Amino acid sequence: MTSTALRSRAWKLLEMVTTPLLPSDYLDLVSPLRAGADLRGRIEAVRPETADAATVVIRPGRGWRGHTAGQYVRIGVDVDGVRLWRAYSLTSPTDRRDGRVTITVKAIPDGKVSNHLVRRATPGTLIHLDQATGDFVLPRARPAKVLYLTAGSGITPVMGMLRDSGLDDVVLVHSAPRPQDVIFRDELHRMVADGKLRLTEVHSDTDGMLDVTRLEELVPDWAERETWACGPAGLLDAAEKHWSEHGVPERLHTERFRPGVVVAGDGGEVTFSVTGRTADAGGATPLLDVGEQAGVLMPSGCRMGICFGCLTPLKAGAVRDLRTGEITEAEPGVLIQTCVSAAAGPCDIER
Amino acid sequence: MTAIDPTAHLTAEQIEELGRELDAIRDEVIAGRGEKDAAYIRKVISAQRKLELVSRGVLLFSIFPPAWLIGTAGLSVAKIMDNMEIGHNILHGQWDWMRDPKIHSTTWEWDHVSPAEQWKHSHNELHHTYTNVIGKDNDLGYGIMRVDEDQKWHPFHLGQPLWNFLNACFFEYGIAAYDLELGKNLSSERRRKNPEFRERARAVGRKIRKQVLKDYVIHPLLSGPSFLTTLGATFTANLVRNIWSHSVIMCGHFPEGVQVFERRSIKGETRGQWYLRQMMGSANISGSKAMHFMTGNLSHQIEHHLFPDLPSNRYAEVAVKVRALFEKYELEYVSGPLPKQVLSAWSKVFRLSLPNRKSEARTPEREPELLAA
């Protein structure tokens, strides 16, 4: 018998010992970061960067496969007892000796997770991690001339790249409201002093918003440079237009943080993505009824919100709890009670 | 059903107002759910797992009587915690709001021979929706006992003190049979061959096999020379857990003073009327914090039946407000210490094993009013 087969036999036996739980349920009590566990990390420090941004140092579990500069990681954080998942750029170099990684988070107004991480997270807290992902990275064949175009927290993936690779000719154009709002300002200026970087800071409070047409003046050879841009949608849209108009769209690589914001409304089109059916739903009709009327086989139970027999994944959009008025937005792993939830705008139900 | 309807003094408007007041209590707890509640259930789960591990560890040496005693006591408590404060409540969806896939009604499995999925249907859906409605709520005597004067007497009921005792000892198997609706489903060839029933029966079989293998084969074998004593210890722990859960659950709906309802009475029931039925159909156990914990907070059965999906650690604070509503609306809040309630439920079991006079003739007096509302 091979050792893997032997190990899986042993594991099977162990599962019989711990049934109905799994051996990992017990191992997690003592060693949540071990190899083979669901990927988690432990927050080891939270360091303020600006008034509303902080760097979170995370010791990832043994299953962490590392990252490439410029990538992001999804983390699951319990905020007020509720697990919420968000993606943040990794800002640590890939060869950090102690194996820790960092993310740098800017608190956005009303942002549940970002405010929690910047202001309330404490060392020792366990968080959940996905593997690093994203293709906002430098190619293996390093370009001779690079331009980074960033605004606000758009600096974070670029900082990961700046800390990681020794490129010869790098220009960074970065925009923030005021000098004190520039995340990593001291370190960027040290890089400039060391001759590793040419930096143009645009302070939008005094200089106005960064206008991409001004690049001609700020970086005359911008069109020859391989460019990575990250920031608010307005900046990225303008950049894409600008690069296209100058016939060099392939030189521009962009990273968008928030693909879309759900606006909760009253009723909307409901998509049942498994069966491929759609139906128009009013804001007061339970989604269970909507599905049944559309001919979708819906799991059901008490029909009054007490038995949790109708739980169904919400894949996109938002729903409203008909009892409390509470809005639930789609996130991976979010299940809703269809018997007491109505469409709050277009939504996608996995049925 | 009692001859005098204890809710007869309430008008339809009052019942709806009561419903609104209860909704407000619920909303307040939901708005306040947070980190402390999440920490509570995690702590309980972690404590239960540690206690079970340590107890099973101690039982490896159960050939020594002190180890047997400590290990058996620990395992009994661990099994009670698993079933009551953890399993029952997670399977009610009380902790789904945390969005932790490991502590969720859709993924949780418990130390019990009835698979979580089947129990959720018979308990959350049938029992909690049709609480104490004769013919709809099988918890009313579990289909083997007569617990209300209005239920038809049959000579079979003469033996119900014995059935009830056996059910208490092997309660988890009773629940599994109950979840399968075994009596009904075995009654005819057609029902026995129903593929859906057979699949569910197979699932129960698999669960029983796993549970029995763990408790009565694997752990005893791991104990080597302590094989027999470990086996005895596990049997005892299961027995203790079963009798304990049975006693607690009997106190929830069987003691004197609790009402049952006719099938007709729930037709077109409003939210207020539904709440009122939960209030009149449930009974509490009074006692210390430890008592509430060991009953999985089912000592707050009235509050649990009003708000089955609120986190169990909140029932104590909710109870204060609910009790005030009982007083305000002049309703009887049935509550008492465990021995008293157990005795009350058992005396009912004995009393109703014999026929009562004119049981068929009695009409529920609250019905016209409920229908009129």
XYZ file of C-alpha atoms in Angstrom:
724
model
C 0.000 0.000 0.000
C 1.341 3.419 -0.914
C 1.845 5.940 1.818
C -0.934 8.162 0.472
C -3.366 5.267 0.508
C -2.239 4.429 4.011
C -2.690 7.992 5.101
C -6.183 8.174 3.637
C -7.060 4.911 5.447
C -5.783 6.383 8.695
C -7.768 9.542 8.044
C -10.919 7.504 7.410
C -10.412 5.753 10.733
C -9.888 9.088 12.448
C -13.128 10.331 10.910
C -14.912 7.372 12.468
C -13.446 8.344 15.828
C -14.678 11.923 15.589
C -18.018 11.413 13.791
C -20.267 13.359 13.270
C -17.574 16.016 13.395
C -14.352 15.876 11.418
C -10.859 15.476 12.851
C -10.142 19.015 11.624
C -12.874 20.374 13.895
C -10.769 19.264 16.849
C -7.383 20.126 15.302
C -8.626 23.664 14.619
C -8.940 24.161 18.367
C -5.204 23.892 18.826
C -3.671 24.623 15.447
C -5.789 26.720 13.128
C -2.868 27.689 10.899
C -1.571 24.158 10.299
C -1.033 22.645 6.857
C -4.212 21.091 5.549
C -6.512 23.389 7.510
C -8.866 25.812 5.803
C -6.670 28.768 4.942
C -6.558 31.312 7.725
C -4.196 33.995 8.912
C -3.470 35.676 12.178
C -3.251 39.448 12.442
C 0.076 40.228 14.078
C 0.104 44.005 13.893
C -1.900 46.936 12.604
C 0.259 49.956 11.732
C -1.293 53.306 10.866
C -0.163 54.782 7.551
C -2.305 57.914 7.335
C -5.265 59.219 9.315
C -7.566 56.730 7.609
C -5.287 53.995 6.304
C -3.395 51.213 8.026
C -1.186 48.297 7.131
C -2.247 44.953 8.530
C 0.521 42.406 9.069
C -0.788 38.876 8.646
C 0.842 35.559 9.369
C -0.795 33.239 6.854
C -1.429 29.564 7.573
C 0.835 26.824 6.236
C -1.349 26.377 3.182
C -0.526 29.832 1.843
C 1.023 29.528 -1.612
C 2.576 32.974 -1.793
C 1.770 35.797 -4.157
C 3.055 37.851 -7.054
C 3.561 41.576 -6.589
C 0.416 43.471 -7.571
C -2.013 40.666 -6.650
C -4.803 40.891 -4.120
C -6.173 38.547 -1.499
C -9.756 38.044 -0.316
C -10.039 38.019 3.425
C -12.987 37.032 5.606
C -13.231 39.117 8.752
C -15.826 38.843 11.496
C -17.261 42.305 12.003
C -19.833 42.559 14.811
C -20.027 38.773 14.684
C -20.807 38.597 10.960
C -18.238 37.178 8.534
C -17.653 39.592 5.687
C -15.313 39.040 2.745
C -13.364 41.777 0.996
C -10.415 41.921 -1.373
C -7.286 43.942 -0.586
C -4.023 44.385 -2.464
C -0.967 42.774 -0.970
C 1.612 45.422 -0.188
C 4.422 43.251 1.150
C 7.359 42.153 -1.001
C 7.112 38.532 -2.118
C 10.362 37.495 -0.465
C 9.665 38.692 3.059
C 11.866 36.499 5.238
C 9.441 36.018 8.113
C 6.755 34.698 5.771
C 4.298 37.423 6.791
C 2.247 39.337 4.264
C 0.711 42.779 4.542
C -2.368 44.412 3.158
C -2.910 48.130 3.342
C -6.452 49.270 3.919
C -8.007 52.694 3.547
C -11.139 53.232 5.596
C -13.917 54.226 3.238
C -16.959 56.078 4.618
C -19.488 53.537 5.949
C -17.168 50.703 4.932
C -17.826 48.002 7.502
C -14.717 45.941 6.892
C -12.262 48.728 6.063
C -13.158 50.753 9.155
C -12.963 47.641 11.279
C -9.489 46.769 9.993
C -8.116 50.304 10.243
C -9.584 51.259 13.603
C -10.606 48.209 15.580
C -8.731 45.103 14.480
C -6.386 43.769 17.136
C -3.300 41.573 16.939
C -4.049 37.921 17.579
C -7.309 37.896 15.640
C -7.826 35.016 13.221
C -9.064 35.910 9.773
C -9.962 33.754 6.809
C -7.961 33.895 3.615
C -8.216 32.876 -0.003
C -5.073 32.347 -2.050
C -3.650 35.469 -3.679
C -5.030 36.159 -7.114
C -5.246 38.799 -9.826
C -3.425 39.570 -13.043
C -2.440 43.149 -12.219
C 1.196 42.035 -12.189
C 4.423 42.703 -14.055
C 5.186 40.302 -16.900
C 8.107 37.932 -16.455
C 10.031 39.809 -19.141
C 10.388 43.139 -17.343
C 9.578 46.171 -19.500
C 12.375 48.731 -19.879
C 10.205 51.708 -18.943
C 7.307 51.629 -16.551
C 4.665 54.162 -15.548
C 2.442 53.708 -12.542
C -0.629 55.891 -12.465
C -2.475 55.763 -9.164
C -4.907 57.655 -7.003
C -5.864 57.213 -3.348
C -5.643 53.614 -2.174
C -4.827 52.663 -5.784
C -1.243 52.980 -4.647
C -1.476 49.715 -2.699
C -0.952 47.098 -5.447
C 1.697 49.359 -6.993
C 3.504 49.564 -3.665
C 3.660 45.781 -3.697
C 5.367 45.991 -7.069
C 7.703 48.855 -6.116
C 8.893 47.012 -3.051
C 9.396 43.832 -4.995
C 11.150 44.446 -8.265
C 14.198 46.468 -9.137
C 13.115 48.113 -12.348
C 15.512 50.611 -13.929
C 13.177 53.304 -15.146
C 10.043 53.791 -13.108
C 7.771 56.798 -12.937
C 4.909 57.058 -10.489
C 2.176 59.620 -10.845
C 0.079 59.515 -7.723
C -2.871 61.593 -6.697
C -4.239 62.154 -3.190
C -6.212 65.035 -1.671
C -3.387 66.376 0.497
C 0.257 65.450 1.157
C -0.673 63.840 4.483
C -3.160 61.604 2.682
C -0.453 59.991 0.558
C -0.110 56.452 1.822
C 3.557 55.329 2.079
C 4.712 58.912 1.472
C 7.951 58.641 3.456
C 8.935 55.380 1.838
C 8.158 56.704 -1.640
C 10.346 59.735 -1.006
C 13.159 57.473 0.219
C 12.888 55.526 -3.029
C 13.124 58.812 -4.918
C 16.194 59.824 -2.895
C 17.777 56.447 -3.626
C 17.201 57.006 -7.321
C 14.851 54.053 -7.651
C 11.811 56.074 -8.645
C 10.677 59.295 -10.215
C 7.571 60.554 -8.452
C 4.951 63.149 -9.260
C 2.462 63.812 -6.513
C -0.767 65.485 -7.468
C -2.666 66.951 -4.518
C -6.210 67.194 -5.696
C -7.317 69.563 -2.911
C -4.965 72.221 -4.299
C -4.134 71.032 -7.836
C -7.556 69.717 -8.797
C -8.309 66.194 -9.939
C -5.637 64.353 -11.845
C -6.335 64.917 -15.522
C -4.790 62.240 -17.741
C -4.290 64.725 -20.554
C -1.759 66.418 -18.281
C 0.469 63.352 -18.652
C 2.064 64.870 -21.764
C 3.499 67.516 -19.486
C 4.181 65.338 -16.393
C 5.627 62.314 -18.194
C 6.415 63.282 -21.780
C 7.314 59.715 -22.806
C 4.179 58.161 -21.240
C 3.133 56.486 -24.484
C 6.372 54.509 -24.641
C 5.905 53.199 -21.135
C 4.164 50.026 -20.027
C 1.569 51.458 -17.651
C -0.220 50.044 -14.633
C -3.080 52.188 -13.377
C -5.170 51.763 -10.267
C -7.644 54.125 -8.681
C -11.236 55.296 -8.863
C -13.352 54.260 -11.834
C -13.375 57.810 -13.242
C -9.598 57.912 -13.497
C -9.406 54.450 -15.054
C -12.136 55.203 -17.577
C -10.345 58.389 -18.603
C -7.029 56.543 -18.851
C -8.492 53.812 -21.020
C -9.975 56.415 -23.317
C -6.715 58.356 -23.451
C -4.548 55.326 -24.222
C -6.989 54.162 -26.891
C -7.101 57.539 -28.535
C -3.337 57.511 -28.788
C -3.381 54.027 -30.277
C -1.534 52.317 -27.427
C -4.324 50.592 -25.423
C -2.215 47.426 -25.038
C 0.315 49.349 -22.912
C -2.258 50.080 -20.226
C -3.111 47.636 -17.434
C -5.831 48.612 -15.011
C -7.130 47.293 -11.709
C -10.620 48.126 -10.531
C -11.350 47.637 -6.833
C -15.136 47.831 -6.777
C -16.776 46.295 -9.812
C -20.238 47.582 -8.982
C -22.275 48.885 -6.124
C -25.631 47.320 -5.379
C -28.373 49.892 -5.033
C -31.257 48.480 -3.032
C -34.572 49.300 -4.617
C -38.076 47.969 -4.402
C -38.731 44.851 -6.445
C -36.932 43.968 -9.637
C -36.116 41.220 -12.073
C -35.244 37.950 -10.372
C -33.011 35.498 -12.190
C -33.068 31.847 -11.174
C -29.644 31.040 -12.518
C -29.747 27.241 -12.303
C -33.000 26.811 -14.197
C -32.375 29.891 -16.314
C -35.775 31.375 -15.575
C -36.505 34.995 -14.863
C -39.478 36.754 -13.343
C -40.470 40.270 -12.438
C -40.987 40.523 -8.714
C -42.698 43.163 -6.652
C -41.054 44.518 -3.539
C -43.638 42.859 -1.303
C -43.768 39.350 -2.817
C -41.702 36.658 -1.128
C -39.107 35.216 -3.490
C -40.438 31.758 -2.681
C -43.761 32.693 -4.298
C -41.994 34.391 -7.189
C -39.992 31.236 -7.891
C -42.950 28.905 -7.572
C -45.035 31.035 -9.895
C -42.181 30.988 -12.402
C -42.229 27.194 -12.276
C -38.978 26.810 -10.363
C -38.833 23.975 -7.840
C -38.098 25.927 -4.660
C -37.207 24.338 -1.324
C -39.810 25.365 1.212
C -40.941 24.758 4.753
C -43.015 26.761 7.199
C -43.457 29.743 4.838
C -43.277 32.123 7.768
C -39.562 32.470 8.388
C -39.198 30.095 11.299
C -37.914 26.777 9.953
C -35.010 27.788 7.689
C -36.089 25.107 5.242
C -36.068 27.439 2.244
C -32.483 28.717 2.508
C -31.117 29.458 -0.950
C -27.882 31.119 -2.088
C -28.175 34.729 -3.207
C -25.693 35.082 -6.060
C -26.188 38.721 -7.028
C -28.249 41.747 -6.134
C -30.018 42.522 -2.887
C -33.084 41.326 -1.024
C -35.200 42.830 1.744
C -36.374 40.966 4.816
C -40.131 41.455 4.754
C -40.310 41.321 8.554
C -37.564 43.736 9.504
C -36.875 45.659 6.293
C -33.233 44.665 6.574
C -31.314 44.581 3.286
C -29.013 41.671 2.471
C -26.574 42.022 -0.392
C -25.173 39.113 -2.346
C -21.782 37.895 -1.257
C -20.204 34.493 -1.655
C -21.795 32.119 0.824
C -24.797 34.281 1.629
C -28.022 32.294 1.955
C -31.425 33.892 2.273
C -34.805 32.696 3.529
C -36.864 33.011 0.367
C -40.180 32.826 2.231
C -39.606 36.122 4.034
C -37.336 37.896 1.525
C -38.395 40.036 -1.409
C -36.375 41.429 -4.297
C -34.750 44.779 -3.524
C -33.755 45.441 -7.092
C -32.593 42.874 -9.625
C -31.234 39.744 -8.013
C -29.995 36.274 -8.824
C -31.184 33.250 -6.862
C -29.356 29.945 -7.242
C -32.294 27.720 -8.212
C -58.087 21.338 26.088
C -59.260 23.058 29.220
C -62.948 23.742 29.534
C -62.360 27.432 30.111
C -60.461 29.241 27.415
C -57.743 31.291 29.142
C -57.600 33.757 26.263
C -61.335 34.425 26.024
C -60.999 37.874 27.576
C -58.854 39.157 24.698
C -60.360 40.983 21.748
C -59.078 40.466 18.220
C -57.487 43.936 18.346
C -55.709 43.110 21.576
C -54.299 39.939 20.057
C -52.924 41.853 17.095
C -51.469 44.493 19.407
C -49.809 41.706 21.373
C -48.338 40.455 18.104
C -46.902 43.866 17.337
C -45.368 44.124 20.791
C -43.735 40.732 20.355
C -42.426 41.719 16.922
C -40.826 44.771 18.533
C -39.048 42.567 21.066
C -37.773 40.401 18.245
C -36.567 43.351 16.161
C -34.685 44.765 19.114
C -32.715 41.565 19.645
C -31.983 41.198 15.943
C -30.683 44.747 15.738
C -28.453 44.107 18.732
C -26.955 40.783 17.658
C -23.207 41.052 17.414
C -19.725 40.136 18.427
C -20.624 39.087 21.978
C -23.217 36.609 20.745
C -20.815 35.175 18.170
C -18.136 34.842 20.838
C -20.638 33.056 23.065
C -21.503 30.248 20.656
C -17.860 29.809 19.631
C -16.879 29.521 23.266
C -19.586 26.950 23.941
C -18.611 24.883 20.905
C -14.962 24.995 21.837
C -15.704 24.061 25.454
C -17.894 21.158 24.340
C -15.191 19.790 22.055
C -12.525 20.059 24.700
C -14.749 18.426 27.297
C -15.557 15.566 24.944
C -11.890 15.058 24.035
C -10.760 15.053 27.650
C -13.600 12.778 28.758
C -12.929 10.260 26.016
C -9.257 10.475 26.925
C -9.991 9.732 30.555
C -12.212 6.815 29.525
C -9.212 5.129 27.908
C -8.343 4.301 31.525
C -11.919 3.606 32.628
C -10.841 0.257 34.016
C -10.062 2.374 37.101
C -13.373 3.330 38.745
C -12.540 7.019 39.398
C -11.585 7.436 35.732
C -14.845 5.745 34.757
C -16.871 8.128 36.905
C -15.120 11.291 35.750
C -15.064 10.249 32.109
C -18.716 9.195 32.084
C -19.856 12.382 33.788
C -17.811 14.506 31.373
C -19.034 12.642 28.316
C -22.649 12.894 29.470
C -22.351 16.639 29.862
C -20.542 16.948 26.507
C -23.296 14.998 24.778
C -25.983 17.106 26.430
C -24.202 20.294 25.348
C -23.875 18.961 21.808
C -27.564 18.168 21.506
C -29.117 21.002 23.472
C -27.329 24.356 23.552
C -25.351 23.709 20.376
C -27.117 21.308 18.007
C -30.752 22.186 18.607
C -30.077 25.891 18.395
C -27.728 25.910 15.408
C -30.141 23.686 13.503
C -32.823 26.288 14.181
C -30.742 28.781 12.206
C -30.128 30.829 15.355
C -26.522 31.434 14.325
C -26.902 31.597 10.526
C -26.563 35.382 10.668
C -22.851 34.979 11.483
C -22.303 33.671 7.940
C -19.825 31.158 9.282
C -20.268 28.087 7.097
C -19.086 25.870 9.958
C -21.720 27.076 12.417
C -24.707 27.043 10.102
C -28.063 25.287 9.968
C -27.278 23.929 6.507
C -24.000 22.266 7.456
C -24.271 21.277 11.113
C -24.451 17.626 12.124
C -24.942 16.471 15.679
C -24.170 13.576 18.016
C -27.570 12.015 17.516
C -28.908 9.107 15.479
C -31.415 11.259 13.613
C -29.697 13.071 10.728
C -29.877 16.853 11.172
C -31.681 17.270 7.865
C -34.623 15.065 8.842
C -34.886 16.469 12.321
C -35.010 20.014 10.947
C -38.059 19.090 8.894
C -40.036 17.378 11.633
C -39.004 19.776 14.382
C -38.437 23.236 12.882
C -41.075 22.959 10.252
C -43.840 20.722 11.559
C -43.602 21.096 15.325
C -42.787 24.812 15.388
C -45.389 25.776 12.811
C -48.189 23.624 14.229
C -47.266 23.798 17.914
C -49.777 21.808 19.982
C -52.307 21.402 17.218
C -53.841 17.962 17.618
C -53.276 15.901 14.521
C -50.730 18.301 13.060
C -48.046 18.481 15.754
C -46.669 15.007 16.324
C -44.673 16.251 19.314
C -47.958 16.043 21.162
C -47.265 12.608 22.564
C -44.929 11.682 19.713
C -47.691 9.647 18.168
C -47.473 7.019 20.915
C -49.043 8.820 23.841
C -52.187 10.566 24.793
C -51.361 13.851 26.522
C -54.618 15.719 26.342
C -58.196 14.952 27.367
C -59.378 15.782 23.884
C -57.283 13.071 22.288
C -59.215 9.857 21.686
C -58.499 7.115 24.206
C -57.432 3.693 22.997
C -56.590 0.604 25.105
C -53.039 0.949 23.750
C -52.698 4.063 25.938
C -52.899 1.921 29.090
C -49.232 1.158 28.556
C -48.120 4.709 27.968
C -46.209 5.176 31.235
C -44.057 2.291 30.086
C -43.724 3.603 26.520
C -42.777 6.971 27.881
C -40.119 5.487 30.116
C -38.628 3.454 27.272
C -38.789 6.494 25.029
C -36.861 8.478 27.626
C -34.086 5.859 27.806
C -33.681 5.548 24.045
C -34.881 9.029 23.214
C -32.557 9.633 20.268
C -33.863 6.475 18.581
C -37.396 7.569 19.384
C -36.688 10.897 17.686
C -35.200 9.156 14.657
C -38.278 6.919 14.363
C -40.454 9.954 14.872
C -38.644 11.984 12.218
C -39.144 9.042 9.835
C -42.831 8.870 10.846
C -42.065 5.195 11.223
C -45.466 4.130 12.518
C -47.297 5.682 9.609
C -44.742 4.722 6.988
C -44.545 1.079 8.025
C -48.322 0.722 8.141
C -48.838 -0.244 4.512
C -46.933 -1.979 1.750
C -47.263 1.080 -0.454
C -45.803 3.367 2.183
C -43.012 0.933 3.037
C -41.952 0.851 -0.612
C -42.112 4.601 -1.116
C -38.657 5.446 -2.520
C -38.495 8.724 -0.648
C -39.185 6.998 2.665
C -36.668 4.274 1.888
C -33.989 6.811 1.107
C -34.643 8.610 4.379
C -34.607 5.319 6.257
C -31.257 4.468 4.677
C -29.882 7.843 5.773
C -30.965 7.113 9.337
C -29.388 3.663 9.054
C -26.085 5.178 7.959
C -26.182 7.673 10.806
C -26.993 4.983 13.383
C -24.158 2.815 12.052
C -21.645 5.633 12.385
C -22.812 6.611 15.849
C -22.864 3.034 17.136
C -19.517 2.242 15.570
C -17.954 5.257 17.227
C -19.495 4.850 20.669
C -19.616 1.088 21.028
C -16.796 -0.253 18.846
C -14.035 2.216 18.019
C -13.652 4.079 21.293
C -13.882 0.866 23.376
C -11.317 -0.775 21.086
C -8.992 2.215 21.460
C -9.277 1.715 25.216
C -7.733 -1.755 25.003
C -8.022 -3.367 28.439
C -10.705 -0.814 29.284
C -12.872 -2.063 26.399
C -15.855 -3.108 28.474
C -15.757 -0.241 30.924
C -15.525 2.296 28.081
C -18.432 0.628 26.369
C -20.424 0.810 29.579
C -19.426 4.425 30.082
C -20.571 5.439 26.611
C -23.838 3.582 27.047
C -24.363 5.356 30.352
C -23.552 8.762 28.845
C -26.044 8.178 26.056
C -28.634 7.057 28.592
C -28.062 10.123 30.770
C -28.240 12.438 27.765
C -31.420 10.762 26.516
C -33.259 10.859 29.832
C -32.171 14.451 30.387
C -33.308 15.684 26.957
C -36.555 13.765 27.253
C -37.274 15.330 30.632
C -36.503 18.838 29.401
C -38.607 18.386 26.307
C -41.539 16.966 28.281
C -41.481 20.161 30.322
C -41.865 22.273 27.201
C -45.401 21.366 26.226
C -46.818 18.681 28.532
C -47.147 20.191 32.031
C -50.549 21.090 33.437
C -51.745 24.506 32.308
C -50.494 24.148 28.739
C -53.147 24.381 26.028
C -53.657 22.283 22.938
C -55.550 23.375 19.855
C -57.927 21.920 17.333
C -56.914 21.640 13.729
C -59.763 23.964 12.738
C -58.607 26.687 15.089
C -55.494 27.552 13.064
C -57.275 28.163 9.796
C -56.539 31.689 8.656
C -54.550 32.336 11.825
C -53.092 35.846 12.022
C -49.601 36.608 13.261
C -50.994 37.720 16.601
C -52.994 34.508 16.942
C -49.971 32.429 16.018
C -47.951 34.161 18.737
C -50.775 33.629 21.222
C -50.871 29.911 20.419
C -47.120 29.647 21.041
C -47.572 31.466 24.362
C -50.382 29.228 25.557
C -48.873 26.032 24.185
C -45.479 26.199 25.871
C -44.118 26.040 29.401
C -40.871 27.133 31.003
C -38.507 25.669 33.564
C -37.270 28.036 36.222
C -33.806 27.704 37.681
C -30.210 28.793 37.733
C -28.037 29.882 34.823
C -26.471 26.431 34.800
C -29.913 24.882 34.471
C -30.766 27.138 31.519
C -27.475 26.268 29.880
C -27.862 22.518 30.299
C -31.357 22.621 28.833
C -30.005 24.461 25.813
C -32.135 27.363 27.018
C -35.221 25.283 26.276
C -36.063 26.156 29.844
C -37.175 29.349 28.056
C -39.476 27.241 25.903
C -42.115 29.992 25.672
C -39.586 32.511 24.371
C -38.048 29.884 22.098
C -41.433 29.116 20.570
C -42.195 32.780 20.031
C -38.780 33.421 18.463
C -37.241 30.109 17.424
C -34.474 31.784 15.418
C -33.151 34.192 18.044
C -29.788 33.212 19.550
C -30.375 31.080 22.636
C -28.163 33.241 24.866
C -30.722 36.042 24.448
C -33.765 34.131 25.711
C -33.111 35.045 29.334
C -33.327 38.788 28.650
C -36.237 38.297 26.264
C -38.083 36.317 28.960
C -38.336 39.365 31.205
C -40.154 41.327 28.518
C -42.311 38.391 27.431
C -43.369 37.757 30.985
C -44.419 41.385 31.316
C -46.636 40.936 28.280
C -48.214 37.848 29.839
C -49.069 39.959 32.856
C -50.309 42.871 30.812
C -52.672 40.644 28.841
C -53.591 38.584 31.914
C -52.370 35.269 30.596
C -50.887 32.399 32.555
C -47.116 32.036 32.174
C -46.634 28.351 32.892
C -43.302 27.909 34.602
C -41.823 25.923 37.443
C -38.701 24.179 38.663
C -37.608 21.086 36.746
C -38.726 18.437 39.273
C -42.155 19.991 39.544
C -42.611 20.272 35.788
C -41.317 16.751 35.152
C -43.661 15.419 37.796
C -46.538 17.371 36.311
C -45.861 16.006 32.836
C -45.490 12.444 34.134
C -48.675 12.623 36.154
C -50.474 13.683 32.986
C -48.992 10.689 31.185
C -50.335 8.396 33.918
C -53.695 10.105 34.217
C -54.409 10.081 30.498
C -53.424 6.453 30.112
C -56.969 5.938 31.399
C -60.039 7.184 29.554
C -61.697 10.370 30.748
C -65.371 11.158 30.692
C -66.958 12.814 27.664
C -63.653 13.534 25.992
C -65.212 13.649 22.518
C -67.957 16.031 23.480
C -65.827 18.889 24.680
C -65.622 21.807 22.313
C -62.822 24.324 22.370
C -64.259 27.613 23.512
C -61.609 29.840 22.007
C -62.397 28.657 18.549
C -65.350 30.863 17.555
C -63.426 33.888 18.639
C -60.303 32.921 16.708
C -62.352 32.227 13.633
C -64.191 35.477 13.970
C -60.963 37.434 14.187
